Coordinates of C-alpha atoms in Angstrom, one line a residue:
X140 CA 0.0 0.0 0.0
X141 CA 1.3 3.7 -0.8
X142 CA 2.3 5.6 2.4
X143 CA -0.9 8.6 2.9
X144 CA 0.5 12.5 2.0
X145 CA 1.4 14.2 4.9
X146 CA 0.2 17.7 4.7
X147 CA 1.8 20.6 6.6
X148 CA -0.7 21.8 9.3
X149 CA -0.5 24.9 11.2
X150 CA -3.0 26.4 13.9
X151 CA -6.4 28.5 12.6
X152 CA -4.6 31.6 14.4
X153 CA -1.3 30.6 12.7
X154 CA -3.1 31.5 9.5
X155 CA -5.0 33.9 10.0
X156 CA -8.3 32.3 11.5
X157 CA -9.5 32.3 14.9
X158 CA -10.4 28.7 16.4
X159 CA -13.4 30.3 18.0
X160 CA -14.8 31.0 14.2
X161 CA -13.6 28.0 13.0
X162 CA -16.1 26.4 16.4
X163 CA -18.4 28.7 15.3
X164 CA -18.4 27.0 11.6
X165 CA -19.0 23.5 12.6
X166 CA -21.8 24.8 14.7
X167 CA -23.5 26.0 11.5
X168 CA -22.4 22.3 9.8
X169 CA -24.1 20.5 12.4
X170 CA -27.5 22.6 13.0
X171 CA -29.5 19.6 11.4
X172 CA -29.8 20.8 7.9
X173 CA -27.2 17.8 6.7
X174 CA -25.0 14.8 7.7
X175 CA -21.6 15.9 7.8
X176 CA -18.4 13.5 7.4
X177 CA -15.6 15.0 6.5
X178 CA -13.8 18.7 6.8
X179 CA -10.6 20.1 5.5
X180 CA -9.4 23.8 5.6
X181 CA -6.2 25.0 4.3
X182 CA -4.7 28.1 3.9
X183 CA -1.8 29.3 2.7
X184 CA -0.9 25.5 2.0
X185 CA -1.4 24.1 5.2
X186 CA -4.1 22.4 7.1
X187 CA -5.2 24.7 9.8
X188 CA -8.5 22.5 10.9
X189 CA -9.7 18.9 10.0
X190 CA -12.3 16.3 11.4
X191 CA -14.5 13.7 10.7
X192 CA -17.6 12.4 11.6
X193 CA -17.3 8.7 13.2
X194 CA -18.0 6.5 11.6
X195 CA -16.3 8.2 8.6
X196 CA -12.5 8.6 8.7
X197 CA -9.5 10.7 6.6
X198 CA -8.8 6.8 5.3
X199 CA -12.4 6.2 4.3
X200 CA -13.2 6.3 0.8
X201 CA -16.3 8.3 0.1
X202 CA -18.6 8.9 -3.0
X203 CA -17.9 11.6 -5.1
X204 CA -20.9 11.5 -7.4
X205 CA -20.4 14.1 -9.7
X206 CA -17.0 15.8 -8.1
X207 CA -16.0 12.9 -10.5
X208 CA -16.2 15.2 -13.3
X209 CA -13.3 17.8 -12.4
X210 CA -11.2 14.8 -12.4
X211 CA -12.6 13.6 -15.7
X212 CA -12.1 17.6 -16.7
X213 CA -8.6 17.5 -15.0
X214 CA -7.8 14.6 -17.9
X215 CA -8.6 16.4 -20.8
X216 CA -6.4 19.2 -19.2
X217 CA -3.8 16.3 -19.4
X218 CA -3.7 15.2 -22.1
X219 CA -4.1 18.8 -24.1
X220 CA -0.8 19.0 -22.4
X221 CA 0.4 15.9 -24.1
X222 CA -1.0 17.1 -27.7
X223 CA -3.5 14.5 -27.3
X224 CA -6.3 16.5 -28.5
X225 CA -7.1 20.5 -28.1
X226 CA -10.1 22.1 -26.9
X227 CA -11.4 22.9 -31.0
X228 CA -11.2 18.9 -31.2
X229 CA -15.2 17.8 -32.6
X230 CA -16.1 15.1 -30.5
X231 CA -17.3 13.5 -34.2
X232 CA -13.4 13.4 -35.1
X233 CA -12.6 11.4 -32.0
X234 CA -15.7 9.1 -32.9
X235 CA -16.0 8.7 -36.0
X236 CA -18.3 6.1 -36.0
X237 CA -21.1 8.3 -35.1
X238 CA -20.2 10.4 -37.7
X239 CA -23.3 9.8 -40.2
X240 CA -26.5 10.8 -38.6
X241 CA -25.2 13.0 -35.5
X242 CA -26.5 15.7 -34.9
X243 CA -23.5 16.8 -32.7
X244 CA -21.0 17.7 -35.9
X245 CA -19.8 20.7 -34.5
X246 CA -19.7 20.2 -30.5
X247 CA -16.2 20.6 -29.6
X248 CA -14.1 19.4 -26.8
X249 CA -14.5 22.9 -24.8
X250 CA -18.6 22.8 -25.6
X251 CA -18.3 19.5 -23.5
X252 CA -16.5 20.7 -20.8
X253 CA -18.9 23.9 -20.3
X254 CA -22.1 21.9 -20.6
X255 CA -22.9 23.6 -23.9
X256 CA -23.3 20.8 -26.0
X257 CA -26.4 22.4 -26.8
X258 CA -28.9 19.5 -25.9
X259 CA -31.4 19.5 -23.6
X260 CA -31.7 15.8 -23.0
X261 CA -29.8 13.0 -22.1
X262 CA -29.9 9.2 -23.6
X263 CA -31.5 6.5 -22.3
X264 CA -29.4 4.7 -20.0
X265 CA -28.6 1.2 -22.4
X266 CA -25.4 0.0 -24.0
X267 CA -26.1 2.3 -26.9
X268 CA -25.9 5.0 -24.8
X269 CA -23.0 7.0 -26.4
X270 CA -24.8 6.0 -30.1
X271 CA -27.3 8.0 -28.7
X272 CA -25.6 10.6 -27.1
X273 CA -25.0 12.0 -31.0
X274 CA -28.2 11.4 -32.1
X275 CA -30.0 13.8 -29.2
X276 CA -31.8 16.7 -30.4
X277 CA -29.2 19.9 -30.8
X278 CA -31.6 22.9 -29.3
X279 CA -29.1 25.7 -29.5
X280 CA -25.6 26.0 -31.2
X281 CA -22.8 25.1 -29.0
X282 CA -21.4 26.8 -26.1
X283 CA -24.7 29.3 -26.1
X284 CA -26.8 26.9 -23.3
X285 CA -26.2 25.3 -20.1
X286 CA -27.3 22.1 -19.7
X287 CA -25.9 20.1 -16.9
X288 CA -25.2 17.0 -18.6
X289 CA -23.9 14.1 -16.5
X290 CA -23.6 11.2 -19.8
X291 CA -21.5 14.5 -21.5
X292 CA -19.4 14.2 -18.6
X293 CA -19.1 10.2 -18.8
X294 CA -18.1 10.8 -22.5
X295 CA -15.5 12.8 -21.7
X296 CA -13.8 9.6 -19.7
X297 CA -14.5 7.8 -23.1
X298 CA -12.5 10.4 -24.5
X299 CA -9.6 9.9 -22.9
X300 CA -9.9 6.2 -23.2
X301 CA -10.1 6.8 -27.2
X302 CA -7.1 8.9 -27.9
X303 CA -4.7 7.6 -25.1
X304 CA -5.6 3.8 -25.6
X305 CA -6.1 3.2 -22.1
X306 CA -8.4 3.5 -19.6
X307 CA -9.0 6.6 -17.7
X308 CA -8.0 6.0 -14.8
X309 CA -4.8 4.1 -15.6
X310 CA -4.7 7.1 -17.4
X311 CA -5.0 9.2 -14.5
X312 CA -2.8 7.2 -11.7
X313 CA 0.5 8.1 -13.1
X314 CA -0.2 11.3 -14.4
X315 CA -2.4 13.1 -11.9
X316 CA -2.8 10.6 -8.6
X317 CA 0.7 10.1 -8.2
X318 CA 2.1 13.3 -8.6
X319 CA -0.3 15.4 -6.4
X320 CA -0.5 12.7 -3.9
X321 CA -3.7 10.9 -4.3
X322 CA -3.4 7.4 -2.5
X323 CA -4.9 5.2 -5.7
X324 CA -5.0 2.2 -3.3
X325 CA -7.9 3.9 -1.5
X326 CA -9.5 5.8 -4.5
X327 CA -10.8 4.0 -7.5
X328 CA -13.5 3.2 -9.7
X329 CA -16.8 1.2 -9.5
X330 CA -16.9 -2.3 -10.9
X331 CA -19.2 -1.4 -13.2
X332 CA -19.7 -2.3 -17.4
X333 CA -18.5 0.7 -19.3
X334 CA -21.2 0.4 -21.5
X335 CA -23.8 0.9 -18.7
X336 CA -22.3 3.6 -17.4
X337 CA -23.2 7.1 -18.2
X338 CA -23.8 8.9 -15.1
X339 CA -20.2 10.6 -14.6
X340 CA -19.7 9.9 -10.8
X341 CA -18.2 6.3 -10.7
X342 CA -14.5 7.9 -8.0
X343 CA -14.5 7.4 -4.7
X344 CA -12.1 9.5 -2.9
X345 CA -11.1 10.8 0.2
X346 CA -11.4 14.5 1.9
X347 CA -8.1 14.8 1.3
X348 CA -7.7 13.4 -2.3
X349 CA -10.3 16.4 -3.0
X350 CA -8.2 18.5 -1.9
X351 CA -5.4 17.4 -3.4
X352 CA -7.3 17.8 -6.7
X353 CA -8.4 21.1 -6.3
X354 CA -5.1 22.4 -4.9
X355 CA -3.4 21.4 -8.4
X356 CA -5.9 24.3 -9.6
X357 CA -5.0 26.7 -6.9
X358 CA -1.0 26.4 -7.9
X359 CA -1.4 27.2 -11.6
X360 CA -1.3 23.1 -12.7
X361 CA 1.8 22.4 -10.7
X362 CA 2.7 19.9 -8.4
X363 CA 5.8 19.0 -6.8
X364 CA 7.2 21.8 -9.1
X365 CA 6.4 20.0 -12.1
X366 CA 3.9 21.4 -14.4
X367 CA 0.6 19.2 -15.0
X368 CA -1.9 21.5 -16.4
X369 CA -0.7 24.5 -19.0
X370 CA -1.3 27.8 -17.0
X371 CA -4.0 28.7 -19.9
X372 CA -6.5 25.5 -19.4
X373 CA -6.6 26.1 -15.8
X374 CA -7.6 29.8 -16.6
X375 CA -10.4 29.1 -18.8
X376 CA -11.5 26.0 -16.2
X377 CA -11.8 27.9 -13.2
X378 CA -13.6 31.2 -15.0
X379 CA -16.5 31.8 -16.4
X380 CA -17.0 29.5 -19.6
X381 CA -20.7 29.3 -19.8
X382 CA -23.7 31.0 -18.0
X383 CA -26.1 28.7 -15.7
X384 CA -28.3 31.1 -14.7
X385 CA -30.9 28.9 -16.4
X386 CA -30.5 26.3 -13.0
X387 CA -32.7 28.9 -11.0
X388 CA -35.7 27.4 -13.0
X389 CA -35.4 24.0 -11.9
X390 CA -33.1 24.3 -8.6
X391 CA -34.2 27.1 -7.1
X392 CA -32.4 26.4 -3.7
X393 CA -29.2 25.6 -5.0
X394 CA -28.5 29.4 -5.5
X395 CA -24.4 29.2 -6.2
X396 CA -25.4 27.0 -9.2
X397 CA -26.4 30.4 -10.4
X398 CA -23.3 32.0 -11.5
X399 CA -21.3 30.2 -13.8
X400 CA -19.8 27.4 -14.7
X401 CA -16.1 26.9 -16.4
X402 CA -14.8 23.6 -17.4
X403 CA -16.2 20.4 -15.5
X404 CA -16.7 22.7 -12.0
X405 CA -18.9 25.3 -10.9
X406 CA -18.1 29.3 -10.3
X407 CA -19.1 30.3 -6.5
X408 CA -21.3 33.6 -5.2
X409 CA -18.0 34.2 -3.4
X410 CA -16.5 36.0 -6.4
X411 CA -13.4 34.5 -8.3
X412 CA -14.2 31.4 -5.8
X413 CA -14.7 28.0 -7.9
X414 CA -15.6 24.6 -7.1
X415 CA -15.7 20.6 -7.7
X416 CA -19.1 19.5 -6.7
X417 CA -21.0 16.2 -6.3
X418 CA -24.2 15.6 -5.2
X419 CA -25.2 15.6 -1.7
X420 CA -22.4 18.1 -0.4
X421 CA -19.3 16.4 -1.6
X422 CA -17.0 19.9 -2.2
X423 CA -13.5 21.1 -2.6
X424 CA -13.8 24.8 -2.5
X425 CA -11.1 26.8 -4.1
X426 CA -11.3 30.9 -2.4
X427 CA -8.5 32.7 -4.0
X428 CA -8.8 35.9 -2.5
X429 CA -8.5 34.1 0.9
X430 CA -5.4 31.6 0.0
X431 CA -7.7 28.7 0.9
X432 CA -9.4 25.6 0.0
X433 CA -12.4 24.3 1.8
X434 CA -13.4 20.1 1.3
X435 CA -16.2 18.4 2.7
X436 CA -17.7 15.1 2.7
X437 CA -21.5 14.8 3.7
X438 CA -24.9 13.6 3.3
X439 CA -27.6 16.2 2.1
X440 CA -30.8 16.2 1.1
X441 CA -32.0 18.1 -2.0
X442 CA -30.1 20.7 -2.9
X443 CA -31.1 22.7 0.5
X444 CA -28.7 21.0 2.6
X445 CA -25.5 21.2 0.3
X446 CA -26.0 24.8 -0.5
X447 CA -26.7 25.6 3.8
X448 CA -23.2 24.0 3.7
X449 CA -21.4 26.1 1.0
X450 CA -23.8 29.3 3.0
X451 CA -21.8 28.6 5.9
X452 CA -18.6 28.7 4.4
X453 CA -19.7 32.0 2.8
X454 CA -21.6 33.6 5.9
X455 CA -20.0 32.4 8.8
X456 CA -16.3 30.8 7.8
X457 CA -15.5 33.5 5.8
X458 CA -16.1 36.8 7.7
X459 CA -13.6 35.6 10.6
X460 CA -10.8 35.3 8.1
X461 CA -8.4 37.7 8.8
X462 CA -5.6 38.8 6.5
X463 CA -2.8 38.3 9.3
X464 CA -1.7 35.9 11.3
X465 CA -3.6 35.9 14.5
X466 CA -1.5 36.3 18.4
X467 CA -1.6 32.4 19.5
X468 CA -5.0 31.4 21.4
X469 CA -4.2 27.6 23.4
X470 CA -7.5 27.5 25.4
X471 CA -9.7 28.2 22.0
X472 CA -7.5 26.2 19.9
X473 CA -7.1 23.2 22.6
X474 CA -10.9 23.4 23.0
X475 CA -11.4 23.2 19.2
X476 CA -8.6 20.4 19.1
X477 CA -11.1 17.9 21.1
X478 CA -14.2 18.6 19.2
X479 CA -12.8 18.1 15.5
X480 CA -11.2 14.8 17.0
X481 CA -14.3 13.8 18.8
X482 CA -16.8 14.0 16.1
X483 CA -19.7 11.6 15.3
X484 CA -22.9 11.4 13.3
X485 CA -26.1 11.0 16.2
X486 CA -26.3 7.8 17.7
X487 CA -28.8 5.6 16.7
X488 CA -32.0 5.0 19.4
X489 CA -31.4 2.1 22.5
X490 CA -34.5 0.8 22.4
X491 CA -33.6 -3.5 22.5
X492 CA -36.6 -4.9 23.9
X493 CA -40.4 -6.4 22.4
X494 CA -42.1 -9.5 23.7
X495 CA -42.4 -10.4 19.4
X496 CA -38.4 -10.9 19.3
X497 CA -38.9 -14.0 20.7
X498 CA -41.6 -15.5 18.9
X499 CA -40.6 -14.2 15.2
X500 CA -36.6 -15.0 15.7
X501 CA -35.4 -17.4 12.9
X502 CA -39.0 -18.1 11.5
X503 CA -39.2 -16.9 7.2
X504 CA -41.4 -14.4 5.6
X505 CA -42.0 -14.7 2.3
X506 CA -43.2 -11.2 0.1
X507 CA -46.9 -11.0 -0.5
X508 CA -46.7 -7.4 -2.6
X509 CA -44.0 -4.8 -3.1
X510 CA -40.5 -5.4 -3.1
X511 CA -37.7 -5.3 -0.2
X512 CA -34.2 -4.1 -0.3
X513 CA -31.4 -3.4 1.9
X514 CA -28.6 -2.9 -0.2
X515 CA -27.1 -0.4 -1.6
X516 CA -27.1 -1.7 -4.9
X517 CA -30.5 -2.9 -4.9
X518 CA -30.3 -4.9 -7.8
X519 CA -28.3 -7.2 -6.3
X520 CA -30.4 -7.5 -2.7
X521 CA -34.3 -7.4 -4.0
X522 CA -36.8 -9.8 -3.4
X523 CA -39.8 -8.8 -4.8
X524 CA -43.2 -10.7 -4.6
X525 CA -43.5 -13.5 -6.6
X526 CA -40.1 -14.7 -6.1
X527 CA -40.5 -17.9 -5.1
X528 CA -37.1 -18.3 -3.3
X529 CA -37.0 -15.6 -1.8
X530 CA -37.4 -15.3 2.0
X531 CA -36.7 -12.9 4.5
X532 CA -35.6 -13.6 8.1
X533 CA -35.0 -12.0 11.6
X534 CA -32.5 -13.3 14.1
X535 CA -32.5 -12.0 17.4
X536 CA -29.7 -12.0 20.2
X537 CA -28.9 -9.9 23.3
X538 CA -28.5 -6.4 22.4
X539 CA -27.8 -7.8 18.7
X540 CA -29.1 -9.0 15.9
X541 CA -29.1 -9.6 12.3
X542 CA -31.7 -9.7 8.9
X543 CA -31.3 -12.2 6.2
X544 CA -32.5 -12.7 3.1
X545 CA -32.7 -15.2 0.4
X546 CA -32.7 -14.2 -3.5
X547 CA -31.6 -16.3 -6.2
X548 CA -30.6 -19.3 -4.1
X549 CA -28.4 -17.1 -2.3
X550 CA -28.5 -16.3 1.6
X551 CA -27.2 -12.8 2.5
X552 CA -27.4 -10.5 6.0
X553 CA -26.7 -7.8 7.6
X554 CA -26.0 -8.0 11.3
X555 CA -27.1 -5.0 13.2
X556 CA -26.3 -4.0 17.0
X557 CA -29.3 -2.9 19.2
X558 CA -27.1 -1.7 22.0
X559 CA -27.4 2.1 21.1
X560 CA -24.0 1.7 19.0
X561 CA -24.1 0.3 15.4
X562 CA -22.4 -3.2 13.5
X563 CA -19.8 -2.5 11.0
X564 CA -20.8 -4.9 8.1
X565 CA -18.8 -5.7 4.4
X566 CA -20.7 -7.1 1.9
X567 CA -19.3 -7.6 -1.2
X568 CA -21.4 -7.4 -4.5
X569 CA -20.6 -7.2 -8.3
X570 CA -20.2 -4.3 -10.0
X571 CA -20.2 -2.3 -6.8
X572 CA -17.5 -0.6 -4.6
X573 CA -19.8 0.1 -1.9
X574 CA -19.6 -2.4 0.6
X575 CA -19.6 -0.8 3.8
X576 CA -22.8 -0.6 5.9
X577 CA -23.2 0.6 9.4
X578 CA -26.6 -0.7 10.9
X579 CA -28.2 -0.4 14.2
X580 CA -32.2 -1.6 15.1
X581 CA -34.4 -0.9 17.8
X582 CA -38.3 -1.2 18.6
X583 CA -40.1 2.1 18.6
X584 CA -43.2 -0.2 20.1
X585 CA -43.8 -3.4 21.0
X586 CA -44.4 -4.9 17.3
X587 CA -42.5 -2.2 15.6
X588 CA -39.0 -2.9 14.5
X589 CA -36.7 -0.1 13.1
X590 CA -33.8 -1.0 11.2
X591 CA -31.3 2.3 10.0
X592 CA -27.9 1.2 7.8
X593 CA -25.7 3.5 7.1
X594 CA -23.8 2.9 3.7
X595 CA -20.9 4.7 4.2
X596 CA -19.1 4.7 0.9
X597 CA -21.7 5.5 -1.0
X598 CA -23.0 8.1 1.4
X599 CA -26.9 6.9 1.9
X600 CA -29.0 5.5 4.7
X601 CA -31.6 3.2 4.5
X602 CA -34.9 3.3 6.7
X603 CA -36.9 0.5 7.2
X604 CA -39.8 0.0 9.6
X605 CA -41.1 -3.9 10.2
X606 CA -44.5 -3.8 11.8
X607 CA -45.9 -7.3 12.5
X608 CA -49.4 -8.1 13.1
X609 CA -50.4 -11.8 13.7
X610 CA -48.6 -13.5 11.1
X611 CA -47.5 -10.5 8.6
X612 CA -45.3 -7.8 8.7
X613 CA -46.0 -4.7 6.8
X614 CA -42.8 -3.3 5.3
X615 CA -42.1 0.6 5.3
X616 CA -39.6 3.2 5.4
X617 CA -37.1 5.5 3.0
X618 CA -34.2 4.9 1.8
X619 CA -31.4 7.1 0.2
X620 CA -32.3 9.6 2.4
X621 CA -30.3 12.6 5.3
X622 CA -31.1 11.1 8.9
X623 CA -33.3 14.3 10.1
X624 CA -34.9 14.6 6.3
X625 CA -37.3 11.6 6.0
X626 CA -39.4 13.3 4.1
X627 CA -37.0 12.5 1.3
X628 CA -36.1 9.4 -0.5
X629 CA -37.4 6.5 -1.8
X630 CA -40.3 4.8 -0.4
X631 CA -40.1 1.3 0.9
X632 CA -43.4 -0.3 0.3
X633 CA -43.9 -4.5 1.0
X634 CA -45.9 -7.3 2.6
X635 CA -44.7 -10.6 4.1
X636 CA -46.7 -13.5 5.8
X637 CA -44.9 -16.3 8.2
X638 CA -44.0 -19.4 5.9

């Protein structure tokens, strides 16, 4: 295994920042509005506060969902570099094959990067996908629409694969991971067919790697004193490169999508402030003015909790930031010490105990409607009814327990603790890098059994609420959803009766 970068660290006051504002910032993190797991802050190139929330770790990979795409972006950077391409490259001259019949002819590499392909759509999610891509309806010329366009952003991995003749992130390990200091050992793809994916956020990464990434940016595309990125692409990726305005229309929460976008990341209300962004909060900041990078790892709703968490960066963080460095403060900065190592997400309930345990432990349900899943990649843990194998069972011990589930001749649990802590679980599954899960149960009545998992790599909880009556269970709950948010996510609907 590669030995983990050691970054240079100083004290908030050191530069420039007072402990008590940095206190004051995770205050505003934690008031309920998300799930935080992971903060970095660096100024002046070093690390002046860090924490995570257990149990999420700086070693943990995390889901990047669509913070993928600067790195994807950060390739094409790459390889312009290596004459591989240039930003006027049609993506027709790259693949020919789609040639006859696109309606793409003249989107260019740099129309891709802005989300200006001009399209307004995205294909259909089947091994024809990138066919497809270039047979989509062209609504406006290129470069003079934003569309946030995730399967433009897969393309552009396909890209790379096309004109370097290897995969992209073989492309990327020696080229980009390496050299700015991203472990690849942790980081890395998910097992998933090529031709199936087209959603642009297949990385996993850690706080720091995000960083890492976004620090590269910050120093003009060097690392290590060696130039990655040409000074000019990482002028025209971090500025204004196509206007997004458009977003208020159908995100109108997610007000710092409003301002811009440059080349696979977004422009910030902070201004000349940019950013590599992924769904549910994953951020690495850049603040030029301030010498700083902010990255955070989390688990928000919607798009109100990840833009409270950019807010707080901008209302609270922000304003405390002081051009000099500060007089040294050890009772503030040993009190802020603790917290950041002493973080957590809430505690599940303690709540072990129902007269049912008993009586339903080890006996099989079998589906009567709707369909059950625990997993995180629920095509791979479904029964639904009508499945004639499939079974679904409850073991209970003392303060512990597990679920298990048959699908496909196969047996699967998860083991959960009921002792007001939670079970660390790894499941492995195909095609899926998420095999973490965190779960915890407890009864909320006497024939109601609650069941939380925490998937911590893919950054989603699952919900589910077993209510039994007589000899059936009705089956309820969310999943993919912030603890504190149930409102949100996807329902889980189902009925079982004792075999």
């Amino acid at each position: 295994m590669k030995p983990v970068v050691k970054l240079p660290c100083a004290s908030p006051e050191e530069v420039g920042i007072p402990s008590a504002v940095v206190e004051a910032f995770l205050d505003a993190l934690e008031d309920g509005k998300t799930e935080m797991h992971g903060l970095m802050v660096m100024r002046h190139g070093k690390v002046c506060a860090q924490g995570w929330w257990q149990p999420y770790g700086p070693g943990k990979r995390h889901t990047c969902h669509s913070l993928t795409k600067t790195y994807m972006g950060t390739a094409v950077g790459i390889a312009i570099r290596e004459g591989l391409l240039t930003l006027d490259t049609l993506l027709v001259d790259i693949f020919p094959e789609y040639r006859e019949g696109s309606t793409l002819a003249d989107v260019k590499v740099r129309d891709l990067l802005c989300m200006g392909s001009g399209v307004e759509s995205m294909p259909e999610a089947t091994r024809n996908w990138v066919r497809d891509f270039f047979r989509q309806p062209q609504l406006h010329a290129p470069g003079a629409a934003f569309f946030y366009n995730s399967a433009g952003s897969t393309l552009i991995a396909h890209i790379i694969e096309r004109v370097s003749g290897e995969p992209v992130y073989d492309y990327l390990r020696p080229r980009l991971f390496d050299k700015i200091g991203i472990n690849s050992d942790i980081s890395y793809p998910t097992d998933i067919e090529p031709e199936l994916d087209m959603w642009g956020h297949r990385m996993q990464a850690t706080t720091q790697d995000n960083l890492l990434l976004m620090k590269l940016y910050m120093d003009d595309g060097v690392a290590g004193g060696e130039r990655i990125l040409d000074h000019e692409y990482v002028k025209l990726a971090t500025s204004l490169q196509n206007d997004s305005s458009t977003e208020a229309r159908g995100n109108p929460l997610a007000t710092d999508n409003f301002v811009g976008y440059g080349f696979q990341m977004w422009m910030c209300k902070h201004p000349g402030a940019y950013r590599a962004d992924g769904a549910g909060g994953q951020f690495s900041v850049v603040i030029p003015d301030k010498d700083m990078i902010v990255a955070i790892t989390e688990a928000g709703t919607g798009a109100e909790g990840p833009q409270h968490t950019l807010d707080c960066i901008w209302d609270v963080l922000l304003p405390g930031v002081k051009d000099e460095a500060l007089a040294p403060d050890p009772v503030s900065h040993a009190r802020l010490t603790r917290r950041l190592r002493n973080l957590s997400i809430a505690a599940p309930v303690y709540a072990p105990d129902s007269p049912l345990a008993e009586q339903i432990s080890g006996r099989s349900f079998e589906l009567d409607s709707g369909c059950f899943s625990l997993f995180y990649s629920e095509a791979f843990s479904r029964i639904a009814a009508g499945d004639e194998e499939g079974t679904l069972s409850f073991h209970f011990g003392i303060m512990e327990g597990s679920v298990r589930w048959t699908t496909g001749g196969t047996e699967t649990k998860v083991e959960f603790a009921m002792d007001g802590t939670r079970r660390r679980n790894h499941i492995q599954m195909p095609f899926c890098n998420s095999h973490e899960c965190y779960a915890a149960g407890w009864w909320s009545s006497p024939d109601c059994f609650e069941l939380e998992m925490h998937w911590t790599e893919a950054v989603q909880v699952k919900h589910a609420v077993f209510r039994f009556a007589g000899d059936r269970v009705e089956i309820s709950g969310k999943s993919d959803y912030m603890p504190g948010n149930e409102e949100r996510g996807k329902m889980i609907r189902a009925e079982a009766h004792l075999v």
